Coordinates of C-alpha atoms (C1' of nucleotides) in Angstrom, one line a residue:
Chain A
M1 CA -0.3 -0.1 0.0
K2 CA 2.5 2.6 1.3
Q3 CA 4.7 1.5 -1.5
R4 CA 2.0 2.2 -4.1
V5 CA 1.5 5.3 -2.6
A6 CA 5.3 6.0 -3.0
A7 CA 5.9 5.4 -6.4
L8 CA 2.4 7.4 -8.0
L9 CA 4.0 10.2 -5.7
R10 CA 7.7 9.3 -7.3
E11 CA 6.3 9.9 -10.3
Q12 CA 4.0 12.6 -9.8
F13 CA 6.9 14.8 -8.3
E14 CA 9.4 13.7 -9.7
R15 CA 11.5 12.7 -7.2
D16 CA 12.0 10.2 -3.7
V17 CA 9.4 11.6 -1.7
V18 CA 9.7 10.5 2.5
L19 CA 6.1 8.9 3.5
E20 CA 5.2 9.4 7.0
K21 CA 1.4 8.2 9.1
P22 CA 0.3 10.9 10.6
K23 CA -0.1 11.3 14.3
D24 CA -3.0 12.8 14.2
R25 CA -5.3 11.2 11.6
S26 CA -7.3 13.9 10.9
F27 CA -4.5 14.9 8.6
G28 CA -5.2 11.7 6.2
H29 CA -3.4 8.8 5.7
F30 CA 0.0 9.0 4.5
A31 CA 1.8 13.0 4.9
T32 CA 4.7 14.2 2.9
P33 CA 6.8 16.9 4.4
V34 CA 8.8 17.0 0.5
A35 CA 8.1 20.8 0.8
F36 CA 10.8 22.0 3.4
S37 CA 13.7 19.7 1.2
L38 CA 12.3 21.2 -2.2
A39 CA 11.8 24.6 -0.1
K40 CA 15.9 25.6 -0.5
E41 CA 16.2 24.5 -4.3
L42 CA 12.9 26.3 -5.0
R43 CA 13.8 29.5 -3.4
K44 CA 10.2 29.6 -2.1
S45 CA 8.4 29.0 1.4
P46 CA 7.0 25.8 1.7
I47 CA 4.1 26.9 2.5
V48 CA 3.5 28.3 -1.1
I49 CA 5.5 25.3 -2.4
A50 CA 2.9 22.4 -0.8
E51 CA 0.1 24.5 -2.3
E52 CA 1.3 24.4 -5.5
L53 CA 2.1 20.5 -5.3
A54 CA -1.3 19.8 -4.3
S55 CA -3.4 22.1 -6.2
S56 CA -0.9 19.8 -9.4
F57 CA -2.6 16.9 -8.4
G58 CA -5.5 15.7 -10.6
E59 CA -7.9 13.5 -9.6
D60 CA -6.1 10.1 -8.7
P61 CA -8.5 6.6 -8.5
M62 CA -6.1 6.0 -5.0
F63 CA -6.8 9.3 -3.4
S64 CA -9.9 11.4 -2.2
A65 CA -8.0 14.5 -1.2
V66 CA -4.9 15.4 -1.5
E67 CA -4.7 19.1 0.6
S68 CA -1.3 21.2 1.4
V69 CA -1.0 22.3 5.6
K70 CA 1.8 24.9 7.0
G71 CA 3.5 22.8 4.5
Y72 CA 3.1 19.2 4.8
I73 CA 1.3 17.6 2.5
N74 CA -1.6 16.0 3.6
L75 CA -3.3 13.2 1.6
R76 CA -6.0 10.2 2.4
L77 CA -6.9 7.3 0.3
S78 CA -10.2 6.7 -1.1
E79 CA -13.1 4.3 0.0
S80 CA -12.7 2.1 -2.9
F81 CA -9.0 1.8 -3.0
L82 CA -9.2 0.9 0.3
D83 CA -12.7 -1.5 0.1
E84 CA -10.6 -3.1 -3.5
Y85 CA -6.9 -4.1 -1.4
A86 CA -9.0 -5.1 1.7
S87 CA -10.8 -7.8 -0.3
W88 CA -8.0 -8.6 -2.4
A89 CA -6.1 -9.3 1.6
L90 CA -9.6 -11.0 2.7
E91 CA -8.8 -13.0 -0.4
N92 CA -5.7 -14.2 -0.3
E93 CA -4.6 -14.1 2.8
E94 CA -1.3 -16.2 2.1
I95 CA -0.1 -13.8 0.0
F96 CA -1.0 -10.9 1.9
G97 CA 2.0 -9.2 3.4
S98 CA 4.1 -10.7 0.1
I99 CA 6.3 -8.9 -2.1
G100 CA 7.5 -11.3 -4.4
E101 CA 10.8 -10.9 -3.1
D102 CA 12.7 -14.3 -3.8
E103 CA 16.5 -13.7 -2.8
K104 CA 17.9 -16.7 -1.2
I105 CA 19.2 -16.0 2.7
L106 CA 21.4 -18.0 4.5
L107 CA 20.2 -17.5 8.3
E108 CA 22.5 -19.4 10.7
F109 CA 21.2 -18.6 14.7
V110 CA 21.7 -20.3 18.4
S111 CA 24.4 -22.4 17.3
A112 CA 25.1 -23.2 20.8
N113 CA 27.8 -25.4 22.1
P114 CA 26.4 -29.1 22.0
T115 CA 27.7 -29.0 25.0
G116 CA 25.1 -28.1 27.6
P117 CA 20.9 -27.2 27.5
L118 CA 19.7 -23.6 26.3
H119 CA 19.8 -20.9 28.8
I120 CA 17.5 -18.0 28.4
G121 CA 20.9 -15.5 26.5
H122 CA 20.4 -18.1 23.8
A123 CA 16.8 -18.4 23.9
R124 CA 16.8 -14.3 23.0
G125 CA 19.3 -15.0 19.8
A126 CA 16.7 -18.2 19.3
V127 CA 13.4 -15.7 19.4
Y128 CA 15.3 -12.7 17.3
G129 CA 16.4 -15.3 14.3
D130 CA 13.2 -16.8 14.0
T131 CA 11.0 -14.0 14.1
L132 CA 13.4 -13.0 11.5
L133 CA 13.0 -16.2 9.2
R134 CA 9.3 -15.8 9.6
L135 CA 9.0 -12.3 8.4
G136 CA 11.6 -13.0 5.4
R137 CA 9.9 -15.9 5.0
K138 CA 6.3 -13.9 4.2
L139 CA 7.8 -11.7 2.3
G140 CA 8.7 -14.3 -0.3
F141 CA 12.7 -14.9 0.8
D142 CA 14.0 -17.9 -0.3
I143 CA 15.7 -18.7 3.5
T144 CA 17.6 -21.2 5.2
A145 CA 17.8 -21.2 9.3
E146 CA 20.8 -23.1 9.7
Y147 CA 22.7 -23.8 12.9
Y148 CA 26.8 -24.5 13.1
V149 CA 27.3 -28.0 15.6
N150 CA 30.7 -26.3 17.6
D151 CA 31.7 -30.1 17.8
A152 CA 35.9 -29.9 17.6
G153 CA 37.8 -27.9 20.1
N154 CA 38.8 -27.8 23.7
Q155 CA 35.0 -27.7 24.9
I156 CA 33.8 -31.0 23.5
D157 CA 37.0 -32.3 24.7
L158 CA 36.1 -30.7 28.4
L159 CA 32.2 -32.6 27.8
G160 CA 34.4 -35.7 27.9
L161 CA 36.0 -35.2 30.9
S162 CA 33.5 -33.7 32.8
I163 CA 31.2 -36.6 32.0
Q164 CA 33.7 -39.3 33.3
L165 CA 34.1 -36.9 36.4
E166 CA 30.4 -37.1 36.6
G167 CA 30.1 -40.8 36.1
R168 CA 32.7 -41.1 38.9
A169 CA 31.3 -38.9 40.9
S170 CA 27.6 -40.0 41.1
I171 CA 28.0 -43.7 39.8
L172 CA 31.2 -44.9 41.3
N173 CA 30.4 -42.3 43.8
E174 CA 34.2 -41.2 44.3
K175 CA 35.4 -38.1 45.5
V176 CA 36.1 -36.2 42.5
E177 CA 37.5 -32.3 41.9
Y178 CA 36.0 -30.6 39.3
P179 CA 37.7 -28.0 38.6
E180 CA 35.3 -24.4 37.6
S181 CA 35.4 -24.5 34.0
F182 CA 33.7 -28.2 33.7
Y183 CA 30.0 -28.9 32.9
R184 CA 27.8 -29.2 35.5
G185 CA 24.0 -29.9 36.1
E186 CA 21.5 -32.0 35.8
Y187 CA 21.2 -33.4 32.0
M188 CA 25.2 -34.3 32.9
T189 CA 24.1 -36.7 35.5
D190 CA 21.7 -38.2 33.1
L191 CA 24.5 -38.1 30.4
A192 CA 26.7 -40.5 33.2
K193 CA 23.9 -42.7 33.8
E194 CA 24.1 -43.9 30.1
A195 CA 27.1 -43.6 28.9
A196 CA 27.1 -46.5 31.9
D197 CA 24.4 -48.0 30.3
V198 CA 26.1 -47.7 27.1
F199 CA 29.6 -47.9 27.3
G200 CA 30.2 -49.3 30.9
T201 CA 31.2 -47.3 33.9
E202 CA 35.4 -48.5 32.6
I203 CA 34.6 -45.6 30.3
F204 CA 34.5 -43.4 32.9
H205 CA 38.8 -44.3 33.5
D206 CA 39.9 -44.9 30.3
E207 CA 41.5 -41.8 29.4
S208 CA 42.0 -42.8 25.5
R209 CA 38.2 -43.0 25.4
Q210 CA 37.7 -39.5 26.6
K211 CA 36.8 -38.5 22.7
E212 CA 34.9 -41.4 21.6
L213 CA 32.9 -40.6 25.1
A214 CA 33.1 -36.4 23.9
M215 CA 31.6 -37.5 20.5
W216 CA 28.7 -39.3 21.7
A217 CA 27.7 -37.0 24.7
K218 CA 27.3 -34.3 22.2
D219 CA 24.6 -35.5 20.1
K220 CA 23.0 -36.4 22.3
V221 CA 23.1 -33.1 23.9
L222 CA 22.1 -31.4 20.5
D223 CA 19.2 -33.7 20.9
I224 CA 18.0 -31.8 23.9
I225 CA 18.6 -28.3 22.4
V226 CA 16.5 -29.3 19.2
K227 CA 13.5 -30.1 21.9
D228 CA 14.2 -27.0 23.9
L229 CA 13.8 -25.1 20.5
A230 CA 11.1 -27.0 19.3
D231 CA 9.3 -26.2 22.4
A232 CA 9.6 -23.0 21.6
N233 CA 8.1 -23.8 17.7
I234 CA 11.6 -23.0 16.4
H235 CA 13.2 -25.5 13.6
F236 CA 16.2 -25.8 11.7
D237 CA 16.5 -27.3 8.5
T238 CA 20.3 -27.4 8.4
F239 CA 23.1 -28.6 10.8
V240 CA 26.3 -28.4 9.9
S241 CA 29.0 -29.8 12.0
E242 CA 32.4 -28.0 12.7
S243 CA 34.8 -31.0 13.1
S244 CA 32.7 -32.1 9.4
L245 CA 34.7 -29.6 7.4
Y246 CA 38.0 -29.8 8.0
D247 CA 39.0 -32.0 5.5
D248 CA 38.6 -28.8 3.3
W249 CA 41.2 -27.2 5.4
D250 CA 44.5 -27.8 2.5
R251 CA 41.8 -26.8 -0.6
V252 CA 40.0 -23.4 1.8
M253 CA 43.9 -22.3 2.3
A254 CA 45.1 -22.8 -0.7
K255 CA 42.0 -20.3 -1.7
M256 CA 43.3 -18.2 0.9
G257 CA 46.9 -18.1 -1.1
N258 CA 49.2 -15.3 0.9
S259 CA 46.6 -13.7 2.7
V260 CA 47.5 -16.0 5.6
Y261 CA 51.6 -17.2 6.3
S262 CA 54.0 -18.9 8.4
A263 CA 55.8 -17.5 11.3
E264 CA 56.5 -18.8 14.8
D265 CA 55.6 -22.0 13.4
K266 CA 52.2 -21.0 13.6
I267 CA 50.2 -20.1 10.9
W268 CA 48.5 -16.8 10.5
I269 CA 46.0 -14.8 8.5
R270 CA 46.4 -11.1 7.5
S271 CA 43.1 -9.8 9.3
S272 CA 44.6 -6.6 10.4
E273 CA 44.2 -5.0 6.5
H274 CA 40.6 -5.6 7.0
D275 CA 39.7 -3.9 9.7
D276 CA 40.9 -5.8 12.1
E277 CA 43.2 -4.9 15.2
K278 CA 45.9 -7.9 14.8
D279 CA 46.8 -10.7 12.5
R280 CA 45.5 -13.9 14.2
V281 CA 46.6 -17.2 14.4
V282 CA 44.7 -19.7 12.6
V283 CA 47.3 -22.5 13.0
R284 CA 48.9 -23.4 16.3
E285 CA 52.5 -24.3 16.6
D286 CA 51.0 -27.9 17.6
G287 CA 48.8 -28.6 14.3
R288 CA 45.8 -27.6 16.2
P289 CA 43.5 -25.2 14.1
T290 CA 42.0 -22.0 16.1
Y291 CA 38.1 -22.1 16.4
L292 CA 38.9 -19.2 13.4
A293 CA 39.6 -21.8 11.2
G294 CA 36.6 -23.7 11.5
D295 CA 34.8 -20.4 10.7
I296 CA 36.9 -19.8 8.2
V297 CA 36.2 -23.1 5.9
Y298 CA 32.6 -22.8 7.0
H299 CA 31.8 -18.9 5.3
N300 CA 34.0 -20.6 2.3
Q301 CA 31.4 -22.9 2.5
K302 CA 28.6 -21.1 3.2
F303 CA 30.0 -19.1 0.0
E304 CA 30.2 -21.6 -2.4
R305 CA 26.9 -23.1 -1.6
G306 CA 25.5 -19.6 -3.4
Y307 CA 23.4 -17.6 -1.6
H308 CA 22.3 -14.2 -2.3
H309 CA 22.6 -12.8 1.2
H310 CA 24.5 -14.7 5.1
I311 CA 22.9 -13.7 8.1
N312 CA 24.6 -14.9 11.7
I313 CA 23.0 -14.0 14.7
W314 CA 25.8 -13.9 17.6
G315 CA 25.9 -12.8 21.2
A316 CA 27.0 -9.7 21.7
D317 CA 30.0 -10.8 23.7
H318 CA 31.2 -12.1 20.6
H319 CA 31.0 -8.2 18.4
G320 CA 35.3 -7.9 18.4
Y321 CA 35.3 -11.0 16.5
I322 CA 33.5 -9.8 13.9
P323 CA 36.0 -8.3 11.9
R324 CA 37.8 -11.5 11.0
V325 CA 35.9 -13.8 9.6
K326 CA 35.3 -10.5 6.9
A327 CA 39.0 -10.1 7.3
A328 CA 38.4 -13.7 5.7
T329 CA 35.8 -14.0 3.3
E330 CA 37.7 -11.0 1.5
F331 CA 41.0 -13.0 1.3
L332 CA 38.3 -16.1 0.2
G333 CA 37.6 -13.5 -3.1
Y334 CA 33.5 -13.1 -1.5
D335 CA 32.0 -9.2 -0.8
S336 CA 32.3 -9.0 3.1
K337 CA 28.8 -7.0 2.3
K338 CA 26.9 -10.1 2.2
L339 CA 27.7 -11.3 5.4
E340 CA 25.3 -9.5 8.0
V341 CA 26.6 -10.3 11.7
L342 CA 23.4 -9.1 13.4
L343 CA 24.0 -9.3 18.1
S344 CA 21.9 -10.4 20.5
Q345 CA 22.2 -8.7 23.7
M346 CA 22.0 -9.9 26.9
V347 CA 19.8 -10.5 29.3
S348 CA 18.7 -10.3 33.1
L349 CA 15.4 -11.9 34.6
L350 CA 13.7 -10.5 37.0
K351 CA 10.7 -12.4 39.6
D352 CA 8.7 -9.8 41.7
G353 CA 11.3 -7.2 41.2
E354 CA 14.3 -10.1 42.9
P355 CA 16.9 -11.1 40.2
Y356 CA 16.0 -14.7 39.1
K357 CA 17.2 -17.7 40.7
M358 CA 19.8 -18.7 39.1
S359 CA 19.4 -23.2 38.6
K360 CA 21.6 -24.7 40.7
R361 CA 20.5 -28.0 38.7
A362 CA 21.3 -27.0 35.9
G363 CA 25.1 -25.7 36.8
N364 CA 24.1 -22.1 38.0
V365 CA 22.4 -20.3 34.8
I366 CA 19.0 -19.6 33.8
L367 CA 17.7 -22.4 31.4
M368 CA 15.3 -21.2 28.6
S369 CA 13.3 -24.5 29.5
D370 CA 12.4 -23.6 33.2
I371 CA 11.0 -20.5 31.8
I372 CA 9.0 -22.3 28.7
E373 CA 7.7 -24.1 31.7
E374 CA 7.1 -21.3 33.8
I375 CA 5.5 -18.9 31.1
G376 CA 4.9 -20.5 28.2
A377 CA 6.6 -20.4 24.8
D378 CA 4.6 -17.8 23.4
A379 CA 4.7 -15.1 26.2
L380 CA 8.5 -15.7 25.9
R381 CA 9.1 -15.5 22.3
F382 CA 6.8 -12.5 22.3
I383 CA 8.6 -10.6 25.1
F384 CA 11.9 -11.1 23.5
A385 CA 10.7 -10.5 20.4
S386 CA 9.2 -6.9 21.7
K387 CA 12.4 -5.5 22.2
K388 CA 15.6 -4.1 20.4
S389 CA 17.8 -7.4 19.9
D390 CA 21.4 -5.5 20.7
T391 CA 20.4 -3.7 23.5
P392 CA 20.4 -5.4 27.1
L393 CA 17.2 -6.4 28.8
E394 CA 15.3 -6.9 31.8
F395 CA 11.8 -8.6 32.8
D396 CA 9.8 -9.4 35.1
V397 CA 8.0 -12.8 34.2
N398 CA 5.1 -12.2 36.7
E399 CA 4.3 -9.5 34.4
L400 CA 3.7 -12.3 31.6
K401 CA 1.5 -14.2 34.0
K402 CA -0.9 -11.8 34.3
E403 CA -4.9 -12.9 32.6
D404 CA -5.5 -8.9 31.7
S405 CA -4.5 -6.1 29.7
S406 CA -1.1 -5.0 31.8
N407 CA -0.1 -8.9 29.7
P408 CA 0.4 -7.4 25.8
I409 CA -0.1 -11.2 24.7
F410 CA -3.2 -11.4 26.5
Y411 CA -4.7 -8.5 24.9
I412 CA -3.6 -9.1 21.5
N413 CA -5.2 -13.0 21.8
Y414 CA -8.0 -11.6 23.5
A415 CA -9.0 -8.9 20.5
H416 CA -8.8 -11.6 18.6
A417 CA -11.0 -13.7 20.5
R418 CA -13.5 -10.9 20.3
I419 CA -13.9 -10.6 16.8
Q420 CA -14.9 -14.3 16.3
T421 CA -17.0 -14.6 19.3
I422 CA -19.2 -11.3 17.4
L423 CA -18.7 -13.2 13.6
G424 CA -20.8 -16.3 15.6
K425 CA -23.2 -14.3 17.1
S426 CA -23.6 -12.5 13.6
E427 CA -26.2 -14.2 12.1
L428 CA -25.0 -12.7 8.5
S429 CA -23.7 -15.7 6.5
M430 CA -19.9 -15.5 5.1
E431 CA -21.0 -14.0 1.8
E432 CA -22.9 -11.4 3.4
I433 CA -20.5 -9.8 5.0
M434 CA -18.0 -10.2 2.5
Q435 CA -20.3 -8.8 -0.9
S436 CA -20.3 -6.0 1.8
D437 CA -18.4 -2.8 0.8
L438 CA -16.7 -0.3 3.3
K439 CA -17.3 2.6 2.3
G440 CA -19.4 5.2 4.5
L441 CA -17.8 3.8 7.5
N442 CA -16.9 7.3 10.0
A443 CA -13.7 8.1 10.9
D444 CA -13.0 5.8 13.9
A445 CA -13.8 2.7 11.7
D446 CA -11.7 4.2 8.4
G447 CA -9.0 4.5 11.0
L448 CA -8.7 0.9 12.3
L449 CA -9.0 -0.9 9.0
F450 CA -6.3 1.8 7.8
E451 CA -3.8 0.1 11.1
A452 CA -5.0 -3.4 10.2
L453 CA -3.6 -3.5 6.3
L454 CA -0.5 -1.8 7.4
L455 CA 0.4 -5.0 8.3
P456 CA 2.1 -5.8 5.3
E457 CA 4.3 -2.4 5.7
V458 CA 5.5 -3.7 9.1
I459 CA 6.4 -7.1 8.3
E460 CA 8.6 -5.9 5.5
D461 CA 10.3 -2.7 7.9
A462 CA 10.2 -5.2 10.3
F463 CA 12.5 -7.9 8.4
V464 CA 14.6 -4.8 6.4
S465 CA 15.4 -3.2 9.2
R466 CA 16.3 -6.0 11.3
Q467 CA 14.2 -4.4 14.3
V468 CA 11.7 -7.7 14.7
Q469 CA 9.9 -4.8 17.3
K470 CA 8.5 -3.7 15.3
M471 CA 6.2 -6.2 15.0
P472 CA 4.8 -6.9 18.8
E473 CA 4.1 -3.0 18.9
Y474 CA 2.3 -3.4 15.4
L475 CA -0.5 -5.7 17.3
K476 CA -0.6 -4.0 20.3
S477 CA -1.5 -1.0 19.0
L478 CA -4.0 -2.6 16.5
A479 CA -5.5 -4.5 19.5
A480 CA -5.7 -1.3 21.4
R481 CA -7.9 0.8 18.3
L482 CA -10.0 -3.1 18.3
H483 CA -10.9 -2.8 21.8
K484 CA -11.4 0.8 21.9
F485 CA -13.3 0.6 19.0
Y486 CA -15.3 -2.6 20.2
Y487 CA -15.7 -0.9 23.2
D488 CA -17.2 2.5 21.2
Y489 CA -19.6 0.6 18.9
R490 CA -22.3 -1.7 19.0
I491 CA -22.2 -3.9 15.5
I492 CA -24.8 -6.7 16.0
G493 CA -28.0 -5.8 14.6
E494 CA -26.6 -2.5 13.4
E495 CA -26.9 -1.0 9.5
D496 CA -23.7 -1.2 9.0
E497 CA -23.7 -4.7 10.7
A498 CA -22.1 -6.3 7.4
K499 CA -19.5 -3.8 6.9
L500 CA -18.4 -3.9 10.5
L501 CA -17.9 -7.6 10.4
K502 CA -16.1 -7.4 7.1
L503 CA -13.7 -4.6 8.7
F504 CA -13.2 -6.8 12.0
L505 CA -12.3 -9.7 9.5
V506 CA -9.3 -7.5 8.2
V507 CA -8.5 -6.6 11.8
A508 CA -7.9 -10.3 12.8
L509 CA -6.6 -11.5 9.3
S510 CA -3.9 -9.1 10.3
L511 CA -3.4 -10.1 14.1
R512 CA -3.2 -13.8 13.1
T513 CA -1.3 -12.9 10.3
G514 CA 0.9 -10.6 12.6
L515 CA 1.2 -13.7 15.8
S516 CA 2.0 -16.0 13.2
M517 CA 5.0 -13.8 12.6
L518 CA 5.9 -14.2 16.2
G519 CA 5.7 -17.6 16.0
I520 CA 2.6 -18.2 18.3
T521 CA -0.7 -19.3 17.1
A522 CA -3.9 -16.7 17.9
K523 CA -6.9 -17.9 20.1
D524 CA -9.9 -17.8 18.7
R525 CA -11.6 -18.2 22.5
M526 CA -9.5 -17.2 25.7
Chain B
rG1 C1' 44.2 2.7 27.4
rC2 C1' 41.9 1.0 22.5
rG3 C1' 36.8 -1.1 20.3
rC4 C1' 31.9 -1.4 19.7
rU5 C1' 27.3 -0.5 22.1
rC6 C1' 23.8 1.8 25.1
rG7 C1' 21.9 6.3 28.1
rU8 C1' 14.3 9.0 26.5
rA9 C1' 8.5 9.2 32.6
rG10 C1' 9.2 6.3 39.7
rC11 C1' 10.3 1.4 36.9
rU12 C1' 10.2 -2.1 31.5
rC13 C1' 11.1 -0.2 27.0
rA14 C1' 9.2 2.1 21.8
rG15 C1' 9.8 6.1 19.1
rC16 C1' 16.5 7.3 15.2
rU17 C1' 16.9 6.9 6.7
rG18 C1' 16.0 15.1 11.0
rG19 C1' 9.8 16.7 10.4
rA20 C1' 3.1 19.0 13.3
rU21 C1' 2.0 18.8 20.3
rA22 C1' 8.0 13.3 22.3
rG23 C1' 4.8 7.3 22.7
rA24 C1' 2.8 2.7 25.0
rG25 C1' 2.5 -0.4 29.4
rU26 C1' 3.5 -0.2 34.7
rA27 C1' 2.5 2.2 39.0
rC28 C1' -0.1 6.9 41.8
rU29 C1' -5.0 9.5 41.4
rG30 C1' -10.5 9.0 39.7
rG31 C1' -14.1 7.9 35.9
rU32 C1' -17.8 4.4 32.5
rU33 C1' -21.8 2.0 28.1
rU34 C1' -29.4 -0.3 32.7
rG35 C1' -26.1 -3.5 25.5
rC36 C1' -22.1 -8.1 21.2
rG37 C1' -17.0 -10.9 26.9
rG38 C1' -15.9 -5.0 32.4
rU39 C1' -9.7 -10.8 31.0
rA40 C1' -12.4 -4.0 28.1
rC41 C1' -12.8 1.3 27.8
rC42 C1' -11.4 7.2 29.7
rA43 C1' -9.3 10.6 31.9
rG44 C1' -5.1 12.7 35.0
rC45 C1' -0.2 12.9 37.2
rG46 C1' 4.9 12.0 35.7
rG47 C1' 9.9 14.4 30.5
rU48 C1' 15.9 20.3 30.6
rC49 C1' 14.7 12.4 25.4
rA50 C1' 22.4 11.9 30.5
rC51 C1' 25.2 16.7 29.4
rA52 C1' 27.3 20.7 26.6
rC53 C1' 28.8 22.2 21.7
rG54 C1' 27.6 21.7 16.5
rU55 C1' 24.9 21.7 11.6
rU56 C1' 19.4 22.5 9.6
rC57 C1' 13.9 26.3 8.2
rG58 C1' 14.1 22.2 11.9
rA59 C1' 17.5 17.4 16.0
rA60 C1' 15.4 12.5 20.7
rU61 C1' 17.2 11.4 16.0
rC62 C1' 23.3 13.6 12.3
rG63 C1' 28.2 15.2 13.7
rU64 C1' 32.4 16.3 18.2
rG65 C1' 33.4 16.3 22.7
rU66 C1' 32.1 14.8 28.1
rC67 C1' 30.4 12.0 32.2
rG68 C1' 27.9 7.2 33.4
rG69 C1' 27.2 1.5 32.5
rG70 C1' 27.6 -3.3 29.7
rC71 C1' 30.8 -5.5 26.8
rG72 C1' 34.7 -7.2 23.8
rC73 C1' 40.1 -6.4 23.4
rA74 C1' 43.1 -15.4 23.5
rC75 C1' 47.4 -19.3 19.7
rC76 C1' 38.6 -20.2 24.8
rA77 C1' 35.0 -21.4 21.5

RNA sequence: GCGCUCGUAGCUCAGCUGGAUAGAGUACUGGUUUGCGGUACCAGCGGUCACACGUUCGAAUCGUGUCGGGCGCACCA
């Protein structure tokens, strides 16, 4: 809708124009301050320019009014345009919101180490990524959701060792010393128990079998992670294992040519040539590759798979890592602008205003599964999607348990359910409702209709700007408008019943579609 | 010390490709339709948009600096 208006104005004024929604709807549906930017160029007052532009605007079926007010040009959409668009949306629910994009995008997110269940910080990145995924797919993008499994390196060795220690402690009842960095928690006890069944308890003392134990365990842990994600309605298309990538190492090294060099018996990458503070080691003296080496091969593979664009979502504590990965992609001959790294910040939880207690049994972290159990996946997803992902967030779990307007997810669902109820009460058939036209509506109804029809703009804006919080904001405001309208006007038995119900259908469509972007299924009854 | 990032109402946060009177929820005060779900609605209270300077017709939004918070500065991932 907005695109069509913008295109029309561009043609009319022969330049790009800024379109905005006036705060005061009595000004019209859209407005543009274009006259202000022309003022200097034309050496005329903005008010005069706006006057001229507005009056130069001939009859167009899209608008019922084009007026200049204090230098702004206000545009009012025509009833027939709005009705036509609303009818189209109701009949084309699946593509309402699509802009027909077909770019291939690789979206990599979560990628938590397979050494333990997901905690609340992972959950934020997971929700952010999955929301982007849904928004992008709605727009038409061909997006692959990928999980990079870090199943190589120290943390995997540590996992094997941790299970051995856990097995000795909890199964063989030996006294063991746990170094601080070791993995602990309920899931480790379970894993040790299962390992005892599968391999026999002697594996807990066999140092040579640590690796075997670790490789077995990481698959088990990955199962736990996949289940945690599924509980939040998050699903991945592909899993790429880090350890499987190293076969390709020699070829990738060759591809980088003299961007890598040997010094001090190690191999380095010249990342300082691309905005990094210094060159980085990729292979240590003993021949073991660093984490960066794996990421280089992985990103090479990503680019070779032929996507138009790549998005990575990382924890904000990894932001210093971005320049070296970008440098590597340049050295591999790819455009690092096609690699976009988004950050997801820390989360701190409160309960009744007090810091949320970390789970001792899980090893002093707050588990994602605990929070889902406590407030539900919908509430978790909504709250995380509501805030900018790159700023720290603090929230109180108890506020999400309330069943009134203070709980936004409840409030939005209630708006949707109200519409379903009233549709059920009406004696009009769906045909009668659909055949009515949305004309002669008062200002409140018009405002509600317009807001509901803005959904596609919100989806596109939220995805393109990577600011997923725009969707929850929009849904809250649309729900509020619906509740107010419902309070102010009677529907059933009124002369306008059919057209008001048609209007409500559009609102329900946008609420439902918007919620689905957040991975939430709208409720028909509360 | 260097880099990134943030600082908006008592609290949690939107708004940031510069534009009409800075918004929402919460908290607090006070109200509401003999009617479709009062699990709703309305009003009031509450702001030097951290501070300073600059750019501009116009700055919460852009730039520089200061102060304050977070994160990072590994051959860990």
